[in-house]
């Protein structure tokens, strides 16, 4: 790498200082610092701790943001259809209790009902901490490194809403900022609490080129939260209080979302943890904090022969494009080992 790219070129990518300080050198208006610092959350991290290299994300988005025709679930459906065309058997809503290991090699999986499915290799697409904490059997637990909980990336509270918006026109993607951005991330990562005045993301799903706007629209509202869903639960009153704080931020910005409680479905860090065991509700694996964080993620080949890794908690990182690349890397590595 150094032969092709001199050290000066590598340093120009700004691995240090952190993103927030680097942006402060470009912008005197803290609102612009907030706007471009938001890109740290794309990898579940704080702009106060991520390398300034993440400024590159803004340049990528200069060409626009892609929308999947038919919604994000269409991508999963299309991949499933393609797999079935190639002879893949899908076992939906099926819990795996154990990775089967024989002679220090992964040889299949055991389902919750006791059924054993043997295989030449196993590809795991969940948070690697489910393996490390023994949730897929003690025999496989040493296949990856156990990650301290403090290194977890962001979780979130989300609300799927059917309602109406008033005040001003929304785009498909909308972000509403509060004034003290550093305080928000210190609250999440240091005190492990949900900010009382959070930054709020609203996806107006029926706005934009692919939208089908009716009187009642679909909205996704999100606020960042600590990934402590494995040791904390929230009552309905607490979740509603967090929701009301988010709505208050929108109101201060001039937007009102109107809906009935029965048409608002909340998802908490505890819910995310139940969907992605071992994660604590982290949506991005480990946080990209510090100069070397990107190099500490597991690669496609685990320490257990025959067990391969993909998904947002491994290299190259979180997000649909990165997770897709991780799947390709896992497939390529598996094939190179078998053939």
PDB file of N, CA and C in Angstrom, residues 137-206:
ATOM      1  N   UNK A 137     -23.432 -21.785  21.155  1.00  0.00           N
ATOM      2  CA  UNK A 137     -22.695 -22.933  21.662  1.00  0.00           C
ATOM      3  C   UNK A 137     -21.295 -22.571  22.119  1.00  0.00           C
ATOM      4  N   UNK A 138     -20.854 -23.212  23.194  1.00  0.00           N
ATOM      5  CA  UNK A 138     -19.526 -22.925  23.734  1.00  0.00           C
ATOM      6  C   UNK A 138     -18.421 -23.354  22.779  1.00  0.00           C
ATOM      7  N   UNK A 139     -18.670 -24.370  21.979  1.00  0.00           N
ATOM      8  CA  UNK A 139     -17.632 -24.870  21.075  1.00  0.00           C
ATOM      9  C   UNK A 139     -17.225 -23.840  20.035  1.00  0.00           C
ATOM     10  N   UNK A 140     -18.155 -22.928  19.706  1.00  0.00           N
ATOM     11  CA  UNK A 140     -17.864 -21.917  18.683  1.00  0.00           C
ATOM     12  C   UNK A 140     -17.509 -20.565  19.282  1.00  0.00           C
ATOM     13  N   UNK A 141     -17.600 -20.419  20.603  1.00  0.00           N
ATOM     14  CA  UNK A 141     -17.490 -19.092  21.220  1.00  0.00           C
ATOM     15  C   UNK A 141     -16.118 -18.451  21.046  1.00  0.00           C
ATOM     16  N   UNK A 142     -15.079 -19.256  20.877  1.00  0.00           N
ATOM     17  CA  UNK A 142     -13.733 -18.691  20.719  1.00  0.00           C
ATOM     18  C   UNK A 142     -13.424 -18.315  19.271  1.00  0.00           C
ATOM     19  N   UNK A 143     -14.406 -18.437  18.393  1.00  0.00           N
ATOM     20  CA  UNK A 143     -14.173 -18.157  16.970  1.00  0.00           C
ATOM     21  C   UNK A 143     -13.978 -16.675  16.694  1.00  0.00           C
ATOM     22  N   UNK A 144     -14.496 -15.815  17.579  1.00  0.00           N
ATOM     23  CA  UNK A 144     -14.351 -14.363  17.423  1.00  0.00           C
ATOM     24  C   UNK A 144     -13.961 -13.762  18.764  1.00  0.00           C
ATOM     25  N   UNK A 145     -13.523 -12.525  18.732  1.00  0.00           N
ATOM     26  CA  UNK A 145     -13.088 -11.833  19.945  1.00  0.00           C
ATOM     27  C   UNK A 145     -14.281 -11.237  20.683  1.00  0.00           C
ATOM     28  N   UNK A 146     -14.305 -11.422  21.997  1.00  0.00           N
ATOM     29  CA  UNK A 146     -15.352 -10.820  22.816  1.00  0.00           C
ATOM     30  C   UNK A 146     -15.106  -9.321  22.908  1.00  0.00           C
ATOM     31  N   UNK A 147     -16.110  -8.537  22.565  1.00  0.00           N
ATOM     32  CA  UNK A 147     -15.980  -7.084  22.507  1.00  0.00           C
ATOM     33  C   UNK A 147     -16.585  -6.449  23.759  1.00  0.00           C
ATOM     34  N   UNK A 148     -15.883  -5.527  24.427  1.00  0.00           N
ATOM     35  CA  UNK A 148     -16.466  -4.845  25.593  1.00  0.00           C
ATOM     36  C   UNK A 148     -17.739  -4.093  25.208  1.00  0.00           C
ATOM     37  N   UNK A 149     -18.717  -4.105  26.087  1.00  0.00           N
ATOM     38  CA  UNK A 149     -19.985  -3.433  25.792  1.00  0.00           C
ATOM     39  C   UNK A 149     -19.805  -1.943  25.514  1.00  0.00           C
ATOM     40  N   UNK A 150     -18.793  -1.337  26.127  1.00  0.00           N
ATOM     41  CA  UNK A 150     -18.589   0.103  25.938  1.00  0.00           C
ATOM     42  C   UNK A 150     -18.192   0.443  24.498  1.00  0.00           C
ATOM     43  N   UNK A 151     -17.796  -0.563  23.725  1.00  0.00           N
ATOM     44  CA  UNK A 151     -17.408  -0.321  22.333  1.00  0.00           C
ATOM     45  C   UNK A 151     -18.586  -0.436  21.368  1.00  0.00           C
ATOM     46  N   UNK A 152     -19.764  -0.713  21.886  1.00  0.00           N
ATOM     47  CA  UNK A 152     -20.924  -0.848  21.010  1.00  0.00           C
ATOM     48  C   UNK A 152     -21.263   0.474  20.324  1.00  0.00           C
ATOM     49  N   UNK A 153     -21.745   0.357  19.105  1.00  0.00           N
ATOM     50  CA  UNK A 153     -22.201   1.527  18.361  1.00  0.00           C
ATOM     51  C   UNK A 153     -23.615   1.911  18.813  1.00  0.00           C
ATOM     52  N   UNK A 154     -24.169   2.898  18.159  1.00  0.00           N
ATOM     53  CA  UNK A 154     -25.477   3.425  18.534  1.00  0.00           C
ATOM     54  C   UNK A 154     -26.593   2.396  18.378  1.00  0.00           C
ATOM     55  N   UNK A 155     -27.569   2.512  19.252  1.00  0.00           N
ATOM     56  CA  UNK A 155     -28.862   1.883  19.054  1.00  0.00           C
ATOM     57  C   UNK A 155     -29.852   3.002  18.736  1.00  0.00           C
ATOM     58  N   UNK A 156     -31.138   2.701  18.805  1.00  0.00           N
ATOM     59  CA  UNK A 156     -32.123   3.733  18.468  1.00  0.00           C
ATOM     60  C   UNK A 156     -33.496   3.375  19.016  1.00  0.00           C
ATOM     61  N   UNK A 157     -34.281   4.405  19.238  1.00  0.00           N
ATOM     62  CA  UNK A 157     -35.726   4.274  19.380  1.00  0.00           C
ATOM     63  C   UNK A 157     -36.324   4.693  18.041  1.00  0.00           C
ATOM     64  N   UNK A 158     -37.210   3.885  17.513  1.00  0.00           N
ATOM     65  CA  UNK A 158     -37.878   4.244  16.263  1.00  0.00           C
ATOM     66  C   UNK A 158     -39.387   4.133  16.444  1.00  0.00           C
ATOM     67  N   UNK A 159     -40.098   4.921  15.651  1.00  0.00           N
ATOM     68  CA  UNK A 159     -41.556   4.872  15.648  1.00  0.00           C
ATOM     69  C   UNK A 159     -42.029   4.835  14.202  1.00  0.00           C
ATOM     70  N   UNK A 160     -42.786   3.815  13.861  1.00  0.00           N
ATOM     71  CA  UNK A 160     -43.444   3.750  12.559  1.00  0.00           C
ATOM     72  C   UNK A 160     -44.835   4.352  12.725  1.00  0.00           C
ATOM     73  N   UNK A 161     -45.087   5.406  11.977  1.00  0.00           N
ATOM     74  CA  UNK A 161     -46.272   6.233  12.212  1.00  0.00           C
ATOM     75  C   UNK A 161     -47.103   6.339  10.939  1.00  0.00           C
ATOM     76  N   UNK A 162     -48.404   6.251  11.106  1.00  0.00           N
ATOM     77  CA  UNK A 162     -49.346   6.588  10.043  1.00  0.00           C
ATOM     78  C   UNK A 162     -50.086   7.837  10.495  1.00  0.00           C
ATOM     79  N   UNK A 163     -49.869   8.952   9.786  1.00  0.00           N
ATOM     80  CA  UNK A 163     -50.467  10.197  10.237  1.00  0.00           C
ATOM     81  C   UNK A 163     -50.327  11.307   9.220  1.00  0.00           C
ATOM     82  N   UNK A 164     -50.380  12.534   9.720  1.00  0.00           N
ATOM     83  CA  UNK A 164     -50.280  13.712   8.860  1.00  0.00           C
ATOM     84  C   UNK A 164     -49.190  14.636   9.396  1.00  0.00           C
ATOM     85  N   UNK A 165     -48.536  15.332   8.467  1.00  0.00           N
ATOM     86  CA  UNK A 165     -47.522  16.326   8.821  1.00  0.00           C
ATOM     87  C   UNK A 165     -48.001  17.699   8.386  1.00  0.00           C
ATOM     88  N   UNK A 166     -47.754  18.701   9.224  1.00  0.00           N
ATOM     89  CA  UNK A 166     -48.127  20.069   8.878  1.00  0.00           C
ATOM     90  C   UNK A 166     -47.041  21.015   9.363  1.00  0.00           C
ATOM     91  N   UNK A 167     -46.963  22.157   8.726  1.00  0.00           N
ATOM     92  CA  UNK A 167     -45.975  23.169   9.095  1.00  0.00           C
ATOM     93  C   UNK A 167     -45.138  23.590   7.915  1.00  0.00           C
ATOM     94  N   UNK A 168     -44.571  22.614   7.208  1.00  0.00           N
ATOM     95  CA  UNK A 168     -43.831  22.879   5.975  1.00  0.00           C
ATOM     96  C   UNK A 168     -43.656  21.556   5.241  1.00  0.00           C
ATOM     97  N   UNK A 169     -43.281  21.636   3.969  1.00  0.00           N
ATOM     98  CA  UNK A 169     -43.108  20.434   3.164  1.00  0.00           C
ATOM     99  C   UNK A 169     -41.862  19.666   3.597  1.00  0.00           C
ATOM    100  N   UNK A 170     -41.994  18.366   3.629  1.00  0.00           N
ATOM    101  CA  UNK A 170     -40.880  17.498   3.977  1.00  0.00           C
ATOM    102  C   UNK A 170     -40.248  16.906   2.727  1.00  0.00           C
ATOM    103  N   UNK A 171     -38.955  16.603   2.818  1.00  0.00           N
ATOM    104  CA  UNK A 171     -38.300  15.767   1.825  1.00  0.00           C
ATOM    105  C   UNK A 171     -38.462  14.310   2.259  1.00  0.00           C
ATOM    106  N   UNK A 172     -37.907  13.407   1.470  1.00  0.00           N
ATOM    107  CA  UNK A 172     -37.965  11.996   1.864  1.00  0.00           C
ATOM    108  C   UNK A 172     -37.166  11.783   3.155  1.00  0.00           C
ATOM    109  N   UNK A 173     -35.947  12.343   3.213  1.00  0.00           N
ATOM    110  CA  UNK A 173     -35.095  12.259   4.401  1.00  0.00           C
ATOM    111  C   UNK A 173     -35.028  13.631   5.064  1.00  0.00           C
ATOM    112  N   UNK A 174     -35.229  13.674   6.379  1.00  0.00           N
ATOM    113  CA  UNK A 174     -35.248  14.943   7.109  1.00  0.00           C
ATOM    114  C   UNK A 174     -34.564  14.762   8.461  1.00  0.00           C
ATOM    115  N   UNK A 175     -33.700  15.706   8.820  1.00  0.00           N
ATOM    116  CA  UNK A 175     -33.011  15.660  10.111  1.00  0.00           C
ATOM    117  C   UNK A 175     -33.258  16.976  10.838  1.00  0.00           C
ATOM    118  N   UNK A 176     -33.665  16.877  12.099  1.00  0.00           N
ATOM    119  CA  UNK A 176     -33.972  18.046  12.919  1.00  0.00           C
ATOM    120  C   UNK A 176     -32.982  18.085  14.084  1.00  0.00           C
ATOM    121  N   UNK A 177     -32.176  19.142  14.124  1.00  0.00           N
ATOM    122  CA  UNK A 177     -31.102  19.243  15.104  1.00  0.00           C
ATOM    123  C   UNK A 177     -31.511  20.087  16.304  1.00  0.00           C
ATOM    124  N   UNK A 178     -30.989  19.697  17.466  1.00  0.00           N
ATOM    125  CA  UNK A 178     -31.004  20.570  18.626  1.00  0.00           C
ATOM    126  C   UNK A 178     -29.673  21.321  18.674  1.00  0.00           C
ATOM    127  N   UNK A 179     -29.554  22.273  19.577  1.00  0.00           N
ATOM    128  CA  UNK A 179     -28.419  23.201  19.518  1.00  0.00           C
ATOM    129  C   UNK A 179     -27.105  22.612  20.013  1.00  0.00           C
ATOM    130  N   UNK A 180     -27.142  21.722  21.024  1.00  0.00           N
ATOM    131  CA  UNK A 180     -25.901  21.248  21.642  1.00  0.00           C
ATOM    132  C   UNK A 180     -25.601  19.822  21.186  1.00  0.00           C
ATOM    133  N   UNK A 181     -24.920  19.710  20.057  1.00  0.00           N
ATOM    134  CA  UNK A 181     -24.648  18.391  19.482  1.00  0.00           C
ATOM    135  C   UNK A 181     -23.667  17.573  20.326  1.00  0.00           C
ATOM    136  N   UNK A 182     -22.548  18.152  20.795  1.00  0.00           N
ATOM    137  CA  UNK A 182     -21.635  17.356  21.630  1.00  0.00           C
ATOM    138  C   UNK A 182     -22.314  16.770  22.861  1.00  0.00           C
ATOM    139  N   UNK A 183     -23.219  17.539  23.475  1.00  0.00           N
ATOM    140  CA  UNK A 183     -23.898  17.052  24.671  1.00  0.00           C
ATOM    141  C   UNK A 183     -24.706  15.796  24.382  1.00  0.00           C
ATOM    142  N   UNK A 184     -25.319  15.743  23.197  1.00  0.00           N
ATOM    143  CA  UNK A 184     -26.122  14.572  22.835  1.00  0.00           C
ATOM    144  C   UNK A 184     -25.282  13.301  22.836  1.00  0.00           C
ATOM    145  N   UNK A 185     -24.099  13.356  22.244  1.00  0.00           N
ATOM    146  CA  UNK A 185     -23.275  12.154  22.140  1.00  0.00           C
ATOM    147  C   UNK A 185     -22.598  11.814  23.460  1.00  0.00           C
ATOM    148  N   UNK A 186     -22.281  12.820  24.261  1.00  0.00           N
ATOM    149  CA  UNK A 186     -21.762  12.536  25.598  1.00  0.00           C
ATOM    150  C   UNK A 186     -22.817  11.835  26.445  1.00  0.00           C
ATOM    151  N   UNK A 187     -24.067  12.252  26.295  1.00  0.00           N
ATOM    152  CA  UNK A 187     -25.155  11.617  27.039  1.00  0.00           C
ATOM    153  C   UNK A 187     -25.303  10.154  26.635  1.00  0.00           C
ATOM    154  N   UNK A 188     -25.205   9.879  25.341  1.00  0.00           N
ATOM    155  CA  UNK A 188     -25.398   8.511  24.852  1.00  0.00           C
ATOM    156  C   UNK A 188     -24.211   7.618  25.199  1.00  0.00           C
ATOM    157  N   UNK A 189     -23.000   8.071  24.908  1.00  0.00           N
ATOM    158  CA  UNK A 189     -21.836   7.197  25.031  1.00  0.00           C
ATOM    159  C   UNK A 189     -21.178   7.242  26.407  1.00  0.00           C
ATOM    160  N   UNK A 190     -21.322   8.342  27.129  1.00  0.00           N
ATOM    161  CA  UNK A 190     -20.666   8.453  28.433  1.00  0.00           C
ATOM    162  C   UNK A 190     -21.618   8.101  29.577  1.00  0.00           C
ATOM    163  N   UNK A 191     -22.786   8.720  29.614  1.00  0.00           N
ATOM    164  CA  UNK A 191     -23.722   8.446  30.710  1.00  0.00           C
ATOM    165  C   UNK A 191     -24.714   7.347  30.369  1.00  0.00           C
ATOM    166  N   UNK A 192     -24.703   6.887  29.089  1.00  0.00           N
ATOM    167  CA  UNK A 192     -25.549   5.770  28.642  1.00  0.00           C
ATOM    168  C   UNK A 192     -27.030   6.063  28.838  1.00  0.00           C
ATOM    169  N   UNK A 193     -27.431   7.293  28.532  1.00  0.00           N
ATOM    170  CA  UNK A 193     -28.818   7.707  28.648  1.00  0.00           C
ATOM    171  C   UNK A 193     -29.332   8.188  27.291  1.00  0.00           C
ATOM    172  N   UNK A 194     -30.649   8.318  27.185  1.00  0.00           N
ATOM    173  CA  UNK A 194     -31.263   8.880  25.983  1.00  0.00           C
ATOM    174  C   UNK A 194     -31.365  10.390  26.168  1.00  0.00           C
ATOM    175  N   UNK A 195     -30.861  11.190  25.247  1.00  0.00           N
ATOM    176  CA  UNK A 195     -30.908  12.652  25.405  1.00  0.00           C
ATOM    177  C   UNK A 195     -32.344  13.156  25.515  1.00  0.00           C
ATOM    178  N   UNK A 196     -32.543  14.165  26.348  1.00  0.00           N
ATOM    179  CA  UNK A 196     -33.882  14.749  26.484  1.00  0.00           C
ATOM    180  C   UNK A 196     -34.211  15.670  25.316  1.00  0.00           C
ATOM    181  N   UNK A 197     -33.162  16.179  24.649  1.00  0.00           N
ATOM    182  CA  UNK A 197     -33.345  17.003  23.454  1.00  0.00           C
ATOM    183  C   UNK A 197     -32.527  16.389  22.324  1.00  0.00           C
ATOM    184  N   UNK A 198     -33.054  15.331  21.725  1.00  0.00           N
ATOM    185  CA  UNK A 198     -32.266  14.584  20.743  1.00  0.00           C
ATOM    186  C   UNK A 198     -32.338  15.188  19.347  1.00  0.00           C
ATOM    187  N   UNK A 199     -31.372  14.824  18.517  1.00  0.00           N
ATOM    188  CA  UNK A 199     -31.519  15.025  17.081  1.00  0.00           C
ATOM    189  C   UNK A 199     -32.538  14.006  16.588  1.00  0.00           C
ATOM    190  N   UNK A 200     -33.444  14.434  15.720  1.00  0.00           N
ATOM    191  CA  UNK A 200     -34.537  13.565  15.274  1.00  0.00           C
ATOM    192  C   UNK A 200     -34.469  13.387  13.760  1.00  0.00           C
ATOM    193  N   UNK A 201     -34.483  12.142  13.344  1.00  0.00           N
ATOM    194  CA  UNK A 201     -34.555  11.822  11.913  1.00  0.00           C
ATOM    195  C   UNK A 201     -35.981  11.417  11.582  1.00  0.00           C
ATOM    196  N   UNK A 202     -36.508  11.963  10.490  1.00  0.00           N
ATOM    197  CA  UNK A 202     -37.841  11.594  10.013  1.00  0.00           C
ATOM    198  C   UNK A 202     -37.739  11.200   8.545  1.00  0.00           C
ATOM    199  N   UNK A 203     -38.148   9.982   8.250  1.00  0.00           N
ATOM    200  CA  UNK A 203     -38.265   9.541   6.863  1.00  0.00           C
ATOM    201  C   UNK A 203     -39.734   9.646   6.467  1.00  0.00           C
ATOM    202  N   UNK A 204     -40.015  10.556   5.546  1.00  0.00           N
ATOM    203  CA  UNK A 204     -41.376  10.699   5.017  1.00  0.00           C
ATOM    204  C   UNK A 204     -41.484   9.776   3.811  1.00  0.00           C
ATOM    205  N   UNK A 205     -41.939   8.564   4.056  1.00  0.00           N
ATOM    206  CA  UNK A 205     -41.816   7.501   3.059  1.00  0.00           C
ATOM    207  C   UNK A 205     -42.659   7.735   1.814  1.00  0.00           C
ATOM    208  N   UNK A 206     -43.661   8.585   1.917  1.00  0.00           N
ATOM    209  CA  UNK A 206     -44.515   8.849   0.759  1.00  0.00           C
ATOM    210  C   UNK A 206     -44.150  10.157   0.057  1.00  0.00           C
TER     211      UNK A 206
END
